[in-house]
Coordinates of C-alpha atoms in Angstrom, one line a residue:
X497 CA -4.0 10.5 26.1
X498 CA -2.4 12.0 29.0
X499 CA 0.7 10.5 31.4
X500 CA -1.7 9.3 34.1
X501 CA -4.1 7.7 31.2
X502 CA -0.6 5.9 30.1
X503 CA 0.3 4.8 33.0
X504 CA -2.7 3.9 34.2
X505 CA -4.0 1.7 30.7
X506 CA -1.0 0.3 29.9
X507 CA 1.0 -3.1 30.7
X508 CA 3.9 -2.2 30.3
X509 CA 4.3 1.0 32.8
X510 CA 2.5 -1.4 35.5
X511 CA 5.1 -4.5 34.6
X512 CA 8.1 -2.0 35.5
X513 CA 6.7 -0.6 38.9
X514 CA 5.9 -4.1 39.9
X515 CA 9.2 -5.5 39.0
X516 CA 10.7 -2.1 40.7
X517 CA 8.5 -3.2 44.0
X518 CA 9.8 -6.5 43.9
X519 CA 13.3 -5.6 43.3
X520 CA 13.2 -3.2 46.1
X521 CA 11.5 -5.8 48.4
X522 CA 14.0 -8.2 47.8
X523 CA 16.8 -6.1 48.4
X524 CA 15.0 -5.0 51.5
X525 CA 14.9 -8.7 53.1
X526 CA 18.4 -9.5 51.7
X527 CA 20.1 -6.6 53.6
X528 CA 18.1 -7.4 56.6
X529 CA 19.7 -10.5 56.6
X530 CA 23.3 -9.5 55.4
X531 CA 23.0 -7.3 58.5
X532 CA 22.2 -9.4 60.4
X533 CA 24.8 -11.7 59.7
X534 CA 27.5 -9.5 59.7
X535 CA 26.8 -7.9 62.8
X536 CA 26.6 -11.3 65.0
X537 CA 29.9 -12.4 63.1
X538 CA 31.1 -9.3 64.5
X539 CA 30.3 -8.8 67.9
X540 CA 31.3 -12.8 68.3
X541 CA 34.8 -11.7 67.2
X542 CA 34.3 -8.7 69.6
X543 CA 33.5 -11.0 72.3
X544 CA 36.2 -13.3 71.2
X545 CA 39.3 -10.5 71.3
X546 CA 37.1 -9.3 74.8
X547 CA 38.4 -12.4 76.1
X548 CA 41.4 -13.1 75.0
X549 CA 42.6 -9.9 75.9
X550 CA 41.2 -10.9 79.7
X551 CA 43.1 -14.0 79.7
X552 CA 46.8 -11.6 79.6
X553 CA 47.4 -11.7 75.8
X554 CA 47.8 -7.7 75.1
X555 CA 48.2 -8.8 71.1
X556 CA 45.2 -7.7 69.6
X557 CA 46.4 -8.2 65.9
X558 CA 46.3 -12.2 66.8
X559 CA 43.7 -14.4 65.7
X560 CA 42.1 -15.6 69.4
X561 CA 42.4 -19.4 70.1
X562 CA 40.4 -21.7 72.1
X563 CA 42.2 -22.0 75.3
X564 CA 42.7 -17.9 75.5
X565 CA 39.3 -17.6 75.6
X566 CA 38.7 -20.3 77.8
X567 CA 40.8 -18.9 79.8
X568 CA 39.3 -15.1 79.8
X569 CA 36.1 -16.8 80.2
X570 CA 36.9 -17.9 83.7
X571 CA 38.0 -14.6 84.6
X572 CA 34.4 -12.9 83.3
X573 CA 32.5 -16.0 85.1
X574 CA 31.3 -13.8 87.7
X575 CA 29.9 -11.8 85.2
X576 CA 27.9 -14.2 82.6
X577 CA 30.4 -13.2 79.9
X578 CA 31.1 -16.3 77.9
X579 CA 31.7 -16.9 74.1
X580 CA 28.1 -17.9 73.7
X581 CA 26.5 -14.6 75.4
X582 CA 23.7 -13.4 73.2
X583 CA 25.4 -10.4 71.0
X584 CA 22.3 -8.5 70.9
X585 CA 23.0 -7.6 74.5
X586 CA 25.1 -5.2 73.4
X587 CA 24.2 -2.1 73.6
X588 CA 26.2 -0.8 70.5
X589 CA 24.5 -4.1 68.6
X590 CA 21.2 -2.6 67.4
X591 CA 22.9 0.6 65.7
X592 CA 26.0 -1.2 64.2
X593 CA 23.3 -3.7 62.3
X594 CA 21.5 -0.2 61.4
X595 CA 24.4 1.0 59.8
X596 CA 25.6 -2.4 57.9
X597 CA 21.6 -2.7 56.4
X598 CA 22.0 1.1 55.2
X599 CA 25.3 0.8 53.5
X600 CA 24.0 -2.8 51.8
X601 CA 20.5 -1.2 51.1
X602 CA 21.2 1.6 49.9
X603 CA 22.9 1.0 46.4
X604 CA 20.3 -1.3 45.3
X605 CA 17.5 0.9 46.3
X606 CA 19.1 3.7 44.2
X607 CA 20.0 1.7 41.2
X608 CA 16.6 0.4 40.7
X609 CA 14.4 3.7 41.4
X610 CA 17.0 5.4 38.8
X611 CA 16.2 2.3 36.7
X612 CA 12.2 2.8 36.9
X613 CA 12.4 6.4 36.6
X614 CA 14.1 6.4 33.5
X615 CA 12.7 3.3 32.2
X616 CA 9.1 4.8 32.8
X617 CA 10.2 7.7 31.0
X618 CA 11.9 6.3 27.8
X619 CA 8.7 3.8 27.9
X620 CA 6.4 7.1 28.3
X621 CA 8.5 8.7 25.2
X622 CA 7.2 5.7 23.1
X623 CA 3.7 5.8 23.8
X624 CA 3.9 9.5 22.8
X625 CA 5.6 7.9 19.8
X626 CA 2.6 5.3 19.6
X627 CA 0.0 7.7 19.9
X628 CA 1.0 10.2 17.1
X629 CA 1.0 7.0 15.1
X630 CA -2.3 6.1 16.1
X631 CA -3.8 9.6 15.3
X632 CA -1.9 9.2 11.6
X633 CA -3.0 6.0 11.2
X634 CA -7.0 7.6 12.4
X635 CA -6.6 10.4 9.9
X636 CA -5.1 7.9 6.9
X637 CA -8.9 6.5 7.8
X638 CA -10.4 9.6 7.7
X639 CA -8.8 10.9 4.3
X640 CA -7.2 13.6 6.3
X641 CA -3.4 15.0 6.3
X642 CA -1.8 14.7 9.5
X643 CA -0.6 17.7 11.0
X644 CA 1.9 16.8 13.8
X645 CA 5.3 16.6 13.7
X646 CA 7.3 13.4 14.5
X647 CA 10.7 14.3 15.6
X648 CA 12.4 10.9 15.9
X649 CA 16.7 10.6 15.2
X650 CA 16.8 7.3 16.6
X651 CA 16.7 5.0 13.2
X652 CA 15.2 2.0 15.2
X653 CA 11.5 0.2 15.4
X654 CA 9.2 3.1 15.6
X655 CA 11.0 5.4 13.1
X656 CA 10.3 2.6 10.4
X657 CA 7.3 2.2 11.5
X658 CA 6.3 5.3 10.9
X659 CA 7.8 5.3 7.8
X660 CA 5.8 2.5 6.6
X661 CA 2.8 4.0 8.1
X662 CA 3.7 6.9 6.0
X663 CA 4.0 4.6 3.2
X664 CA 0.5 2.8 3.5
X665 CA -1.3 6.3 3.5
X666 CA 0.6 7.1 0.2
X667 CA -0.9 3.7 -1.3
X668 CA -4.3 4.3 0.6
X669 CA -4.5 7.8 -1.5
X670 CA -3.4 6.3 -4.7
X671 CA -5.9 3.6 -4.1
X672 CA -8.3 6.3 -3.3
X673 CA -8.0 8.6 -6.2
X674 CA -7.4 5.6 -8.7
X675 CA -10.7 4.2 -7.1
X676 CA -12.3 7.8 -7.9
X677 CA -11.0 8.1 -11.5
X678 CA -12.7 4.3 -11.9
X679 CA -15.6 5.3 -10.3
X680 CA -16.0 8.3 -12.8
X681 CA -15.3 6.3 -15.6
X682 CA -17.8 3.9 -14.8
X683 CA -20.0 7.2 -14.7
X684 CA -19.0 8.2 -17.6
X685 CA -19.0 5.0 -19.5
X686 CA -22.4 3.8 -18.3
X687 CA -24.1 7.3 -19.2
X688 CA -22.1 7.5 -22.5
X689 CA -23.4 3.5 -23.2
X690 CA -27.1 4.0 -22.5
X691 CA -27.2 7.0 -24.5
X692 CA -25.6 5.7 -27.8
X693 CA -28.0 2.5 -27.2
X694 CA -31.0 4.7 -26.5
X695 CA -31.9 5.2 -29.8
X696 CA -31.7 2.0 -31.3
X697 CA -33.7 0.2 -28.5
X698 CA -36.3 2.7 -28.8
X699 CA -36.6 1.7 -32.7
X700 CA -36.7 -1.6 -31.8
X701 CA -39.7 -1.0 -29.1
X702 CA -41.3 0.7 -31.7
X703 CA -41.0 -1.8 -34.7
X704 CA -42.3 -4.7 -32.6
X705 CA -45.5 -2.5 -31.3
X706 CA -45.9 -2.1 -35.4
X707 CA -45.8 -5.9 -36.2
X708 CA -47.8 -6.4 -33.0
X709 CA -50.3 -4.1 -33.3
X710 CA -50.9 -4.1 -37.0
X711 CA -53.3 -6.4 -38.2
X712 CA -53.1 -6.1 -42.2
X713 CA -49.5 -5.6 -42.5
X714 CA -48.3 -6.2 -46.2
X715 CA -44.9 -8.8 -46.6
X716 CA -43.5 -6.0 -48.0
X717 CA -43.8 -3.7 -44.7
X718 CA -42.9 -7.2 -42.6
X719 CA -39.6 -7.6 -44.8
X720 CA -38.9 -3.5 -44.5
X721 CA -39.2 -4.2 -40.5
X722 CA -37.4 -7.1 -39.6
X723 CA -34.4 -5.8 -42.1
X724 CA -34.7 -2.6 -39.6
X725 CA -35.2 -4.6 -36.7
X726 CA -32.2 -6.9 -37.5
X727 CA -29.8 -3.7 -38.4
X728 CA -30.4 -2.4 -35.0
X729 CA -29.8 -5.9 -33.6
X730 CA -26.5 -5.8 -35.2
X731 CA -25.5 -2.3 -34.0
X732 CA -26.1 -3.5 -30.3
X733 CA -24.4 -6.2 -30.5
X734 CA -21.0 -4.4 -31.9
X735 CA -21.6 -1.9 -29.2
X736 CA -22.3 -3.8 -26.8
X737 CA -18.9 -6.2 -27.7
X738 CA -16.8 -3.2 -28.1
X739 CA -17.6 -2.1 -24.7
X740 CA -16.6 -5.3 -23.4
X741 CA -13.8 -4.8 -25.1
X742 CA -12.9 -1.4 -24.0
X743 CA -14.1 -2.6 -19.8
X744 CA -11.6 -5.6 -20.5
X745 CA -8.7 -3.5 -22.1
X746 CA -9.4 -0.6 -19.1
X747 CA -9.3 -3.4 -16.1
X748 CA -5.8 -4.7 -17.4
X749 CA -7.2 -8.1 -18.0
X750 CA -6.6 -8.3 -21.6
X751 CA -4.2 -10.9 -22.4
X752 CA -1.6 -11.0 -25.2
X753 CA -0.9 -13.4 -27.4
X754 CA 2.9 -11.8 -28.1
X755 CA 4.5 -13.8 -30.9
X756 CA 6.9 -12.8 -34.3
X757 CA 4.5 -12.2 -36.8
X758 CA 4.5 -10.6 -40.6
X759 CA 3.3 -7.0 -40.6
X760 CA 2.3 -6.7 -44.0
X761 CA 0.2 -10.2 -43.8
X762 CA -1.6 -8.6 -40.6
X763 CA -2.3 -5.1 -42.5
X764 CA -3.5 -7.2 -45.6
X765 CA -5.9 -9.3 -43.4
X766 CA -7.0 -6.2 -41.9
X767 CA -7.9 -4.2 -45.3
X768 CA -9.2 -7.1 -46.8
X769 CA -11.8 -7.8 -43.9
X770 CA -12.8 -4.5 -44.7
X771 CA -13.1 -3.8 -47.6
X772 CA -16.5 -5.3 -47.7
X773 CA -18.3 -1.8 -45.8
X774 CA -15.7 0.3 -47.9
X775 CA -18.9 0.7 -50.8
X776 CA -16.9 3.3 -53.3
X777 CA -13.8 3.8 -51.3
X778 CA -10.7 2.8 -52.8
X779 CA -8.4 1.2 -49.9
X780 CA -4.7 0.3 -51.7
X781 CA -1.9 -1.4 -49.7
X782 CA 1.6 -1.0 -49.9
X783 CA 4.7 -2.5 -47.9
X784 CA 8.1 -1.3 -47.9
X785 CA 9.4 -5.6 -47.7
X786 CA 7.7 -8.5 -48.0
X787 CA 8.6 -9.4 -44.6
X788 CA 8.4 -7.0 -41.5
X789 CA 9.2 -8.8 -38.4
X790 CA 7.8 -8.1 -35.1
X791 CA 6.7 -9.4 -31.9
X792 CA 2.6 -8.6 -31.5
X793 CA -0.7 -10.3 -31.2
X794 CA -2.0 -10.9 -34.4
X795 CA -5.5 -10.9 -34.0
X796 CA -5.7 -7.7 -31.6
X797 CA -3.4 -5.6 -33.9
X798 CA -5.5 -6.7 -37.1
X799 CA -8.8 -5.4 -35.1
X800 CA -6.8 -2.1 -34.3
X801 CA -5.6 -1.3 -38.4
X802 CA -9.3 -2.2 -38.9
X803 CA -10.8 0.0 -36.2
X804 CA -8.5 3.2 -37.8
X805 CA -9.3 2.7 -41.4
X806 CA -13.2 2.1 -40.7
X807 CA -12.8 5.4 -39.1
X808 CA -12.1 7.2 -41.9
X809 CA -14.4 5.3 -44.1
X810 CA -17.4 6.6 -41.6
X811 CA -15.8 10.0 -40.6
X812 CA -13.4 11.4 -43.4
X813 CA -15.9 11.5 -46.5
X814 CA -12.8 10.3 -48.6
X815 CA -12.3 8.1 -52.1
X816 CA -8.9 6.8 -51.2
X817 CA -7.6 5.4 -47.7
X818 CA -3.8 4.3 -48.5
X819 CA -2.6 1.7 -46.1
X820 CA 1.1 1.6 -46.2
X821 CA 3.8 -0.4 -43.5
X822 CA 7.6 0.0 -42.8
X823 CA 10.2 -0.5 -40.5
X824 CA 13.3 1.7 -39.9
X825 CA 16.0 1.2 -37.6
X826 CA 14.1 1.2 -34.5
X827 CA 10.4 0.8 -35.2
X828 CA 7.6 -0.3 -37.4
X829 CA 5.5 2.4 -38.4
X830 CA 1.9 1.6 -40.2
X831 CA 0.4 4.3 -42.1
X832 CA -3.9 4.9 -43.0
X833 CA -4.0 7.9 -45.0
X834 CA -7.5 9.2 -46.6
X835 CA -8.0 12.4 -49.1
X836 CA -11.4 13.3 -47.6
X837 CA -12.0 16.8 -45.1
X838 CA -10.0 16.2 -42.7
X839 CA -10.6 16.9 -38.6
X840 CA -10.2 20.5 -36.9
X841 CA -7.7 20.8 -34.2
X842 CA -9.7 21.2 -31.8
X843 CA -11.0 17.6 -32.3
X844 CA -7.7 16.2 -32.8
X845 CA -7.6 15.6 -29.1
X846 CA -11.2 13.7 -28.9
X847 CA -10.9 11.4 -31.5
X848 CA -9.5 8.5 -29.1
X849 CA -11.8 9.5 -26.2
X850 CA -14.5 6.5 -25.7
X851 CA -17.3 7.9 -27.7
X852 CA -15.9 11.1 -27.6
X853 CA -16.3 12.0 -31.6
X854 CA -19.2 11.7 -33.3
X855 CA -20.2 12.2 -37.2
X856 CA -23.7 13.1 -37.1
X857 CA -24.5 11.6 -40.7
X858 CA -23.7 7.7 -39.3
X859 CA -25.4 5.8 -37.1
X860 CA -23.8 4.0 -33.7
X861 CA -21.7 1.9 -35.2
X862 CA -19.5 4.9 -36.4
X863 CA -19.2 5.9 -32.3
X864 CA -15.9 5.8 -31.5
X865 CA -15.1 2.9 -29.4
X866 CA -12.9 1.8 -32.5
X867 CA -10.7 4.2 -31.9
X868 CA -10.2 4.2 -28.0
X869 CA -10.1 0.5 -28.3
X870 CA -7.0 0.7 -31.3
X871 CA -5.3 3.2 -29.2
X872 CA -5.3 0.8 -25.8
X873 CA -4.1 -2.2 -28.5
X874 CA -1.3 -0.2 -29.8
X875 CA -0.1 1.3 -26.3
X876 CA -0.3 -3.0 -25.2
X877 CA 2.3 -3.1 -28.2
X878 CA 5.1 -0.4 -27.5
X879 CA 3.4 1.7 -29.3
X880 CA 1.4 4.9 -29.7
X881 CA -0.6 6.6 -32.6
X882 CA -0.1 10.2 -34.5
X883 CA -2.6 12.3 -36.0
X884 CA -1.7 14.6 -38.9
X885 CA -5.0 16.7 -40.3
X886 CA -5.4 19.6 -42.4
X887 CA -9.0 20.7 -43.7
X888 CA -9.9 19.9 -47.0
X889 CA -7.0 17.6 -47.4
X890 CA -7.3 14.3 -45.5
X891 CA -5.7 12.4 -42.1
X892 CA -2.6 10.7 -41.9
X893 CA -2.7 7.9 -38.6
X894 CA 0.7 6.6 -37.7
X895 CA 1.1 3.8 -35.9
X896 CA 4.5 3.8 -34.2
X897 CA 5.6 0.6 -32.3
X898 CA 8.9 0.7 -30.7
X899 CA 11.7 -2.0 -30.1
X900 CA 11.0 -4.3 -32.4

């Protein structure tokens, strides 16, 4: 936007060269009448002293009185001058009112042209100001970086607000990349969903076409289906929860039921609740005191100690799993340790990724969501888990909760 463009669409150039008009117009007609004024008042006096100084009174420094110029009047008879002549018959009248309207005009009409000039100016200087905001504000919009400059010393208005403008397109590109990374996820998530569910849906197609196609089916065949048919039913439906779980945990809506519980009652509820899948595996518990004390939701942390040692019982291939809890000066540490191969390195770093490790030899339910889902409860409680693996050996999982 250029300087004519400004003037010409904006209010508030308009208001000032109006108001400068007006100004300038009233100044105008009250000089004129100041003049005016003054120079009757003064060529009465004139008149006045003219008189007196007919009537014999050679004191000009004294203030004319009635009967002097009555008396100077008679004198000037013969020649129509009187007190109430008409001053503009002078001929010196015209030019001495000329001169008073000047010297009263004058100062008025140079204080308020240097007032519009420089108002229009500093008013000009903000709309520059305005502008460069407006073509931030058009590239915050547009997901672009703004590359002018905005030189501004004066900490008033329009230097914070361009500092908060500055401030919204920091929170508009947060919001944009953490609405990216969310949009990914959910990518990521759905894709990584449909294909774990694939499978089982597609034996569940085909086992109803079998009952519904098949005409002399024995009860045997019909008992061997449905147990299939119901497995798969069951592996959905833990997906399908623990992805709820996950969504839930990943939105921040998960809420906490905090409250001063006893560690080693949550860690036995948790390995007794398993130990039904365990089949040969040994899982032994062991607790430094009868009492640990700390501050957690119950329920959620149970589901997390549950979630690490069914990992091991589908991943590590192991006898043993040895659950063991104890506090030291700052923390309560809970410890699943197996004996069975242990994970490479390289996997280390995938094993709380959202399906992101995978034992070939189980079926879905040994995905692990388990393990992304324990990681988010733990991080909820202060907390974070450690990995120690060696091949051949077994898997230590720490959890480590802080502040107890």
């Amino acid at each position: 936007m250029d300087t004519t463009e400004k003037l010409i669409n904006n209010r508030g150039p308009r208001f000032i060269v109006l108001f400068y008009f007006i100004i300038v117009l009233l100044s105008f007609v009250i000089s004129l009448v100041i003049s005016s004024s003054v120079s009757e008042k003064a060529f009465e006096n004139q008149t006045d002293a003219l008189l007196m100084l007919a009537s014999g009174n050679m004191n000009v420094t004294q203030i004319p009185n009635e009967s002097q110029i009555r008396a100077g009047e008679k004198i000037f008879a013969e020649y129509g001058i009187c007190s109430d002549m008409d001053v503009k018959l002078y001929k010196s009248y015209n030019d001495f009112r000329r001169e008073v309207f000047l010297s009263v005009f004058i100062w008025p009409l140079i204080v308020s042209t240097v007032w519009c000039i420089v108002s229009v100016f500093r008013l000009m200087k903000e709309y520059t100001k305005m502008e460069q905001m407006r073509q931030k504000c058009i590239c915050i919009s547009e997901g672009r970086k703004y590359d002018g400059a905005y030189n501004d010393y004066d900490f008033g208005t329009s230097l914070r607000l361009w500092n908060s403008i500055n401030d919204l397109g920091e929170k508009m590109d947060y919001c944009t990349e953490t609405l990216t990374s969310e949009k990914e996820y959910i990518r990521d998530f759905l894709y990584d969903f449909s294909h774990q569910i694939k499978t089982s849906v597609s034996v569940l197609r085909l086992n109803s076409d079998i009952l519904a196609s098949v005409e002399n089916i024995t009860e045997e065949n019909k008992n061997e289906l449905y147990e299939e048919i119901t497995s798969h039913i069951d592996d959905v439906e833990k997906l399908v929860l623990s992805a709820l779980k996950l969504a839930k945990m990943n939105t921040g809506v998960m809420n906490y039921n905090m409250a001063e519980h006893n560690i080693c009652d949550i860690c036995k509820r948790a390995v007794k609740k398993i130990s039904p899948i365990a089949g040969n595996i040994k899982i032994s518990l062991n607790c430094s005191k009868n009492e640990i004390i700390y501050s957690c939701d119950k329920m959620w942390l149970c589901e997390a100690i549950e979630n690490i040692i069914k990992n091991s019982i589908d991943h590590a291939e192991c006898t043993t799993i040895d659950v063991t809890a104890e506090e030291t000066v700052n923390s309560v540490v809970i410890t699943i340790e197996d004996n069975g191969k242990g994970i490479e390195q390289s996997k280390i770093s995938k094993i709380f990724e959202r399906f992101g490790y995978k034992n070939e030899k189980n079926g879905m339910n040994s995905v692990g969501i388990g393990m992304s889902i324990a990681s988010k409860i733990v991080n909820a409680h202060n907390g974070e888990i450690l990995v120690k693996s060696s091949l051949g050996k077994g898997t230590q999982f720490q959890i480590v909760m802080l502040g107890y």
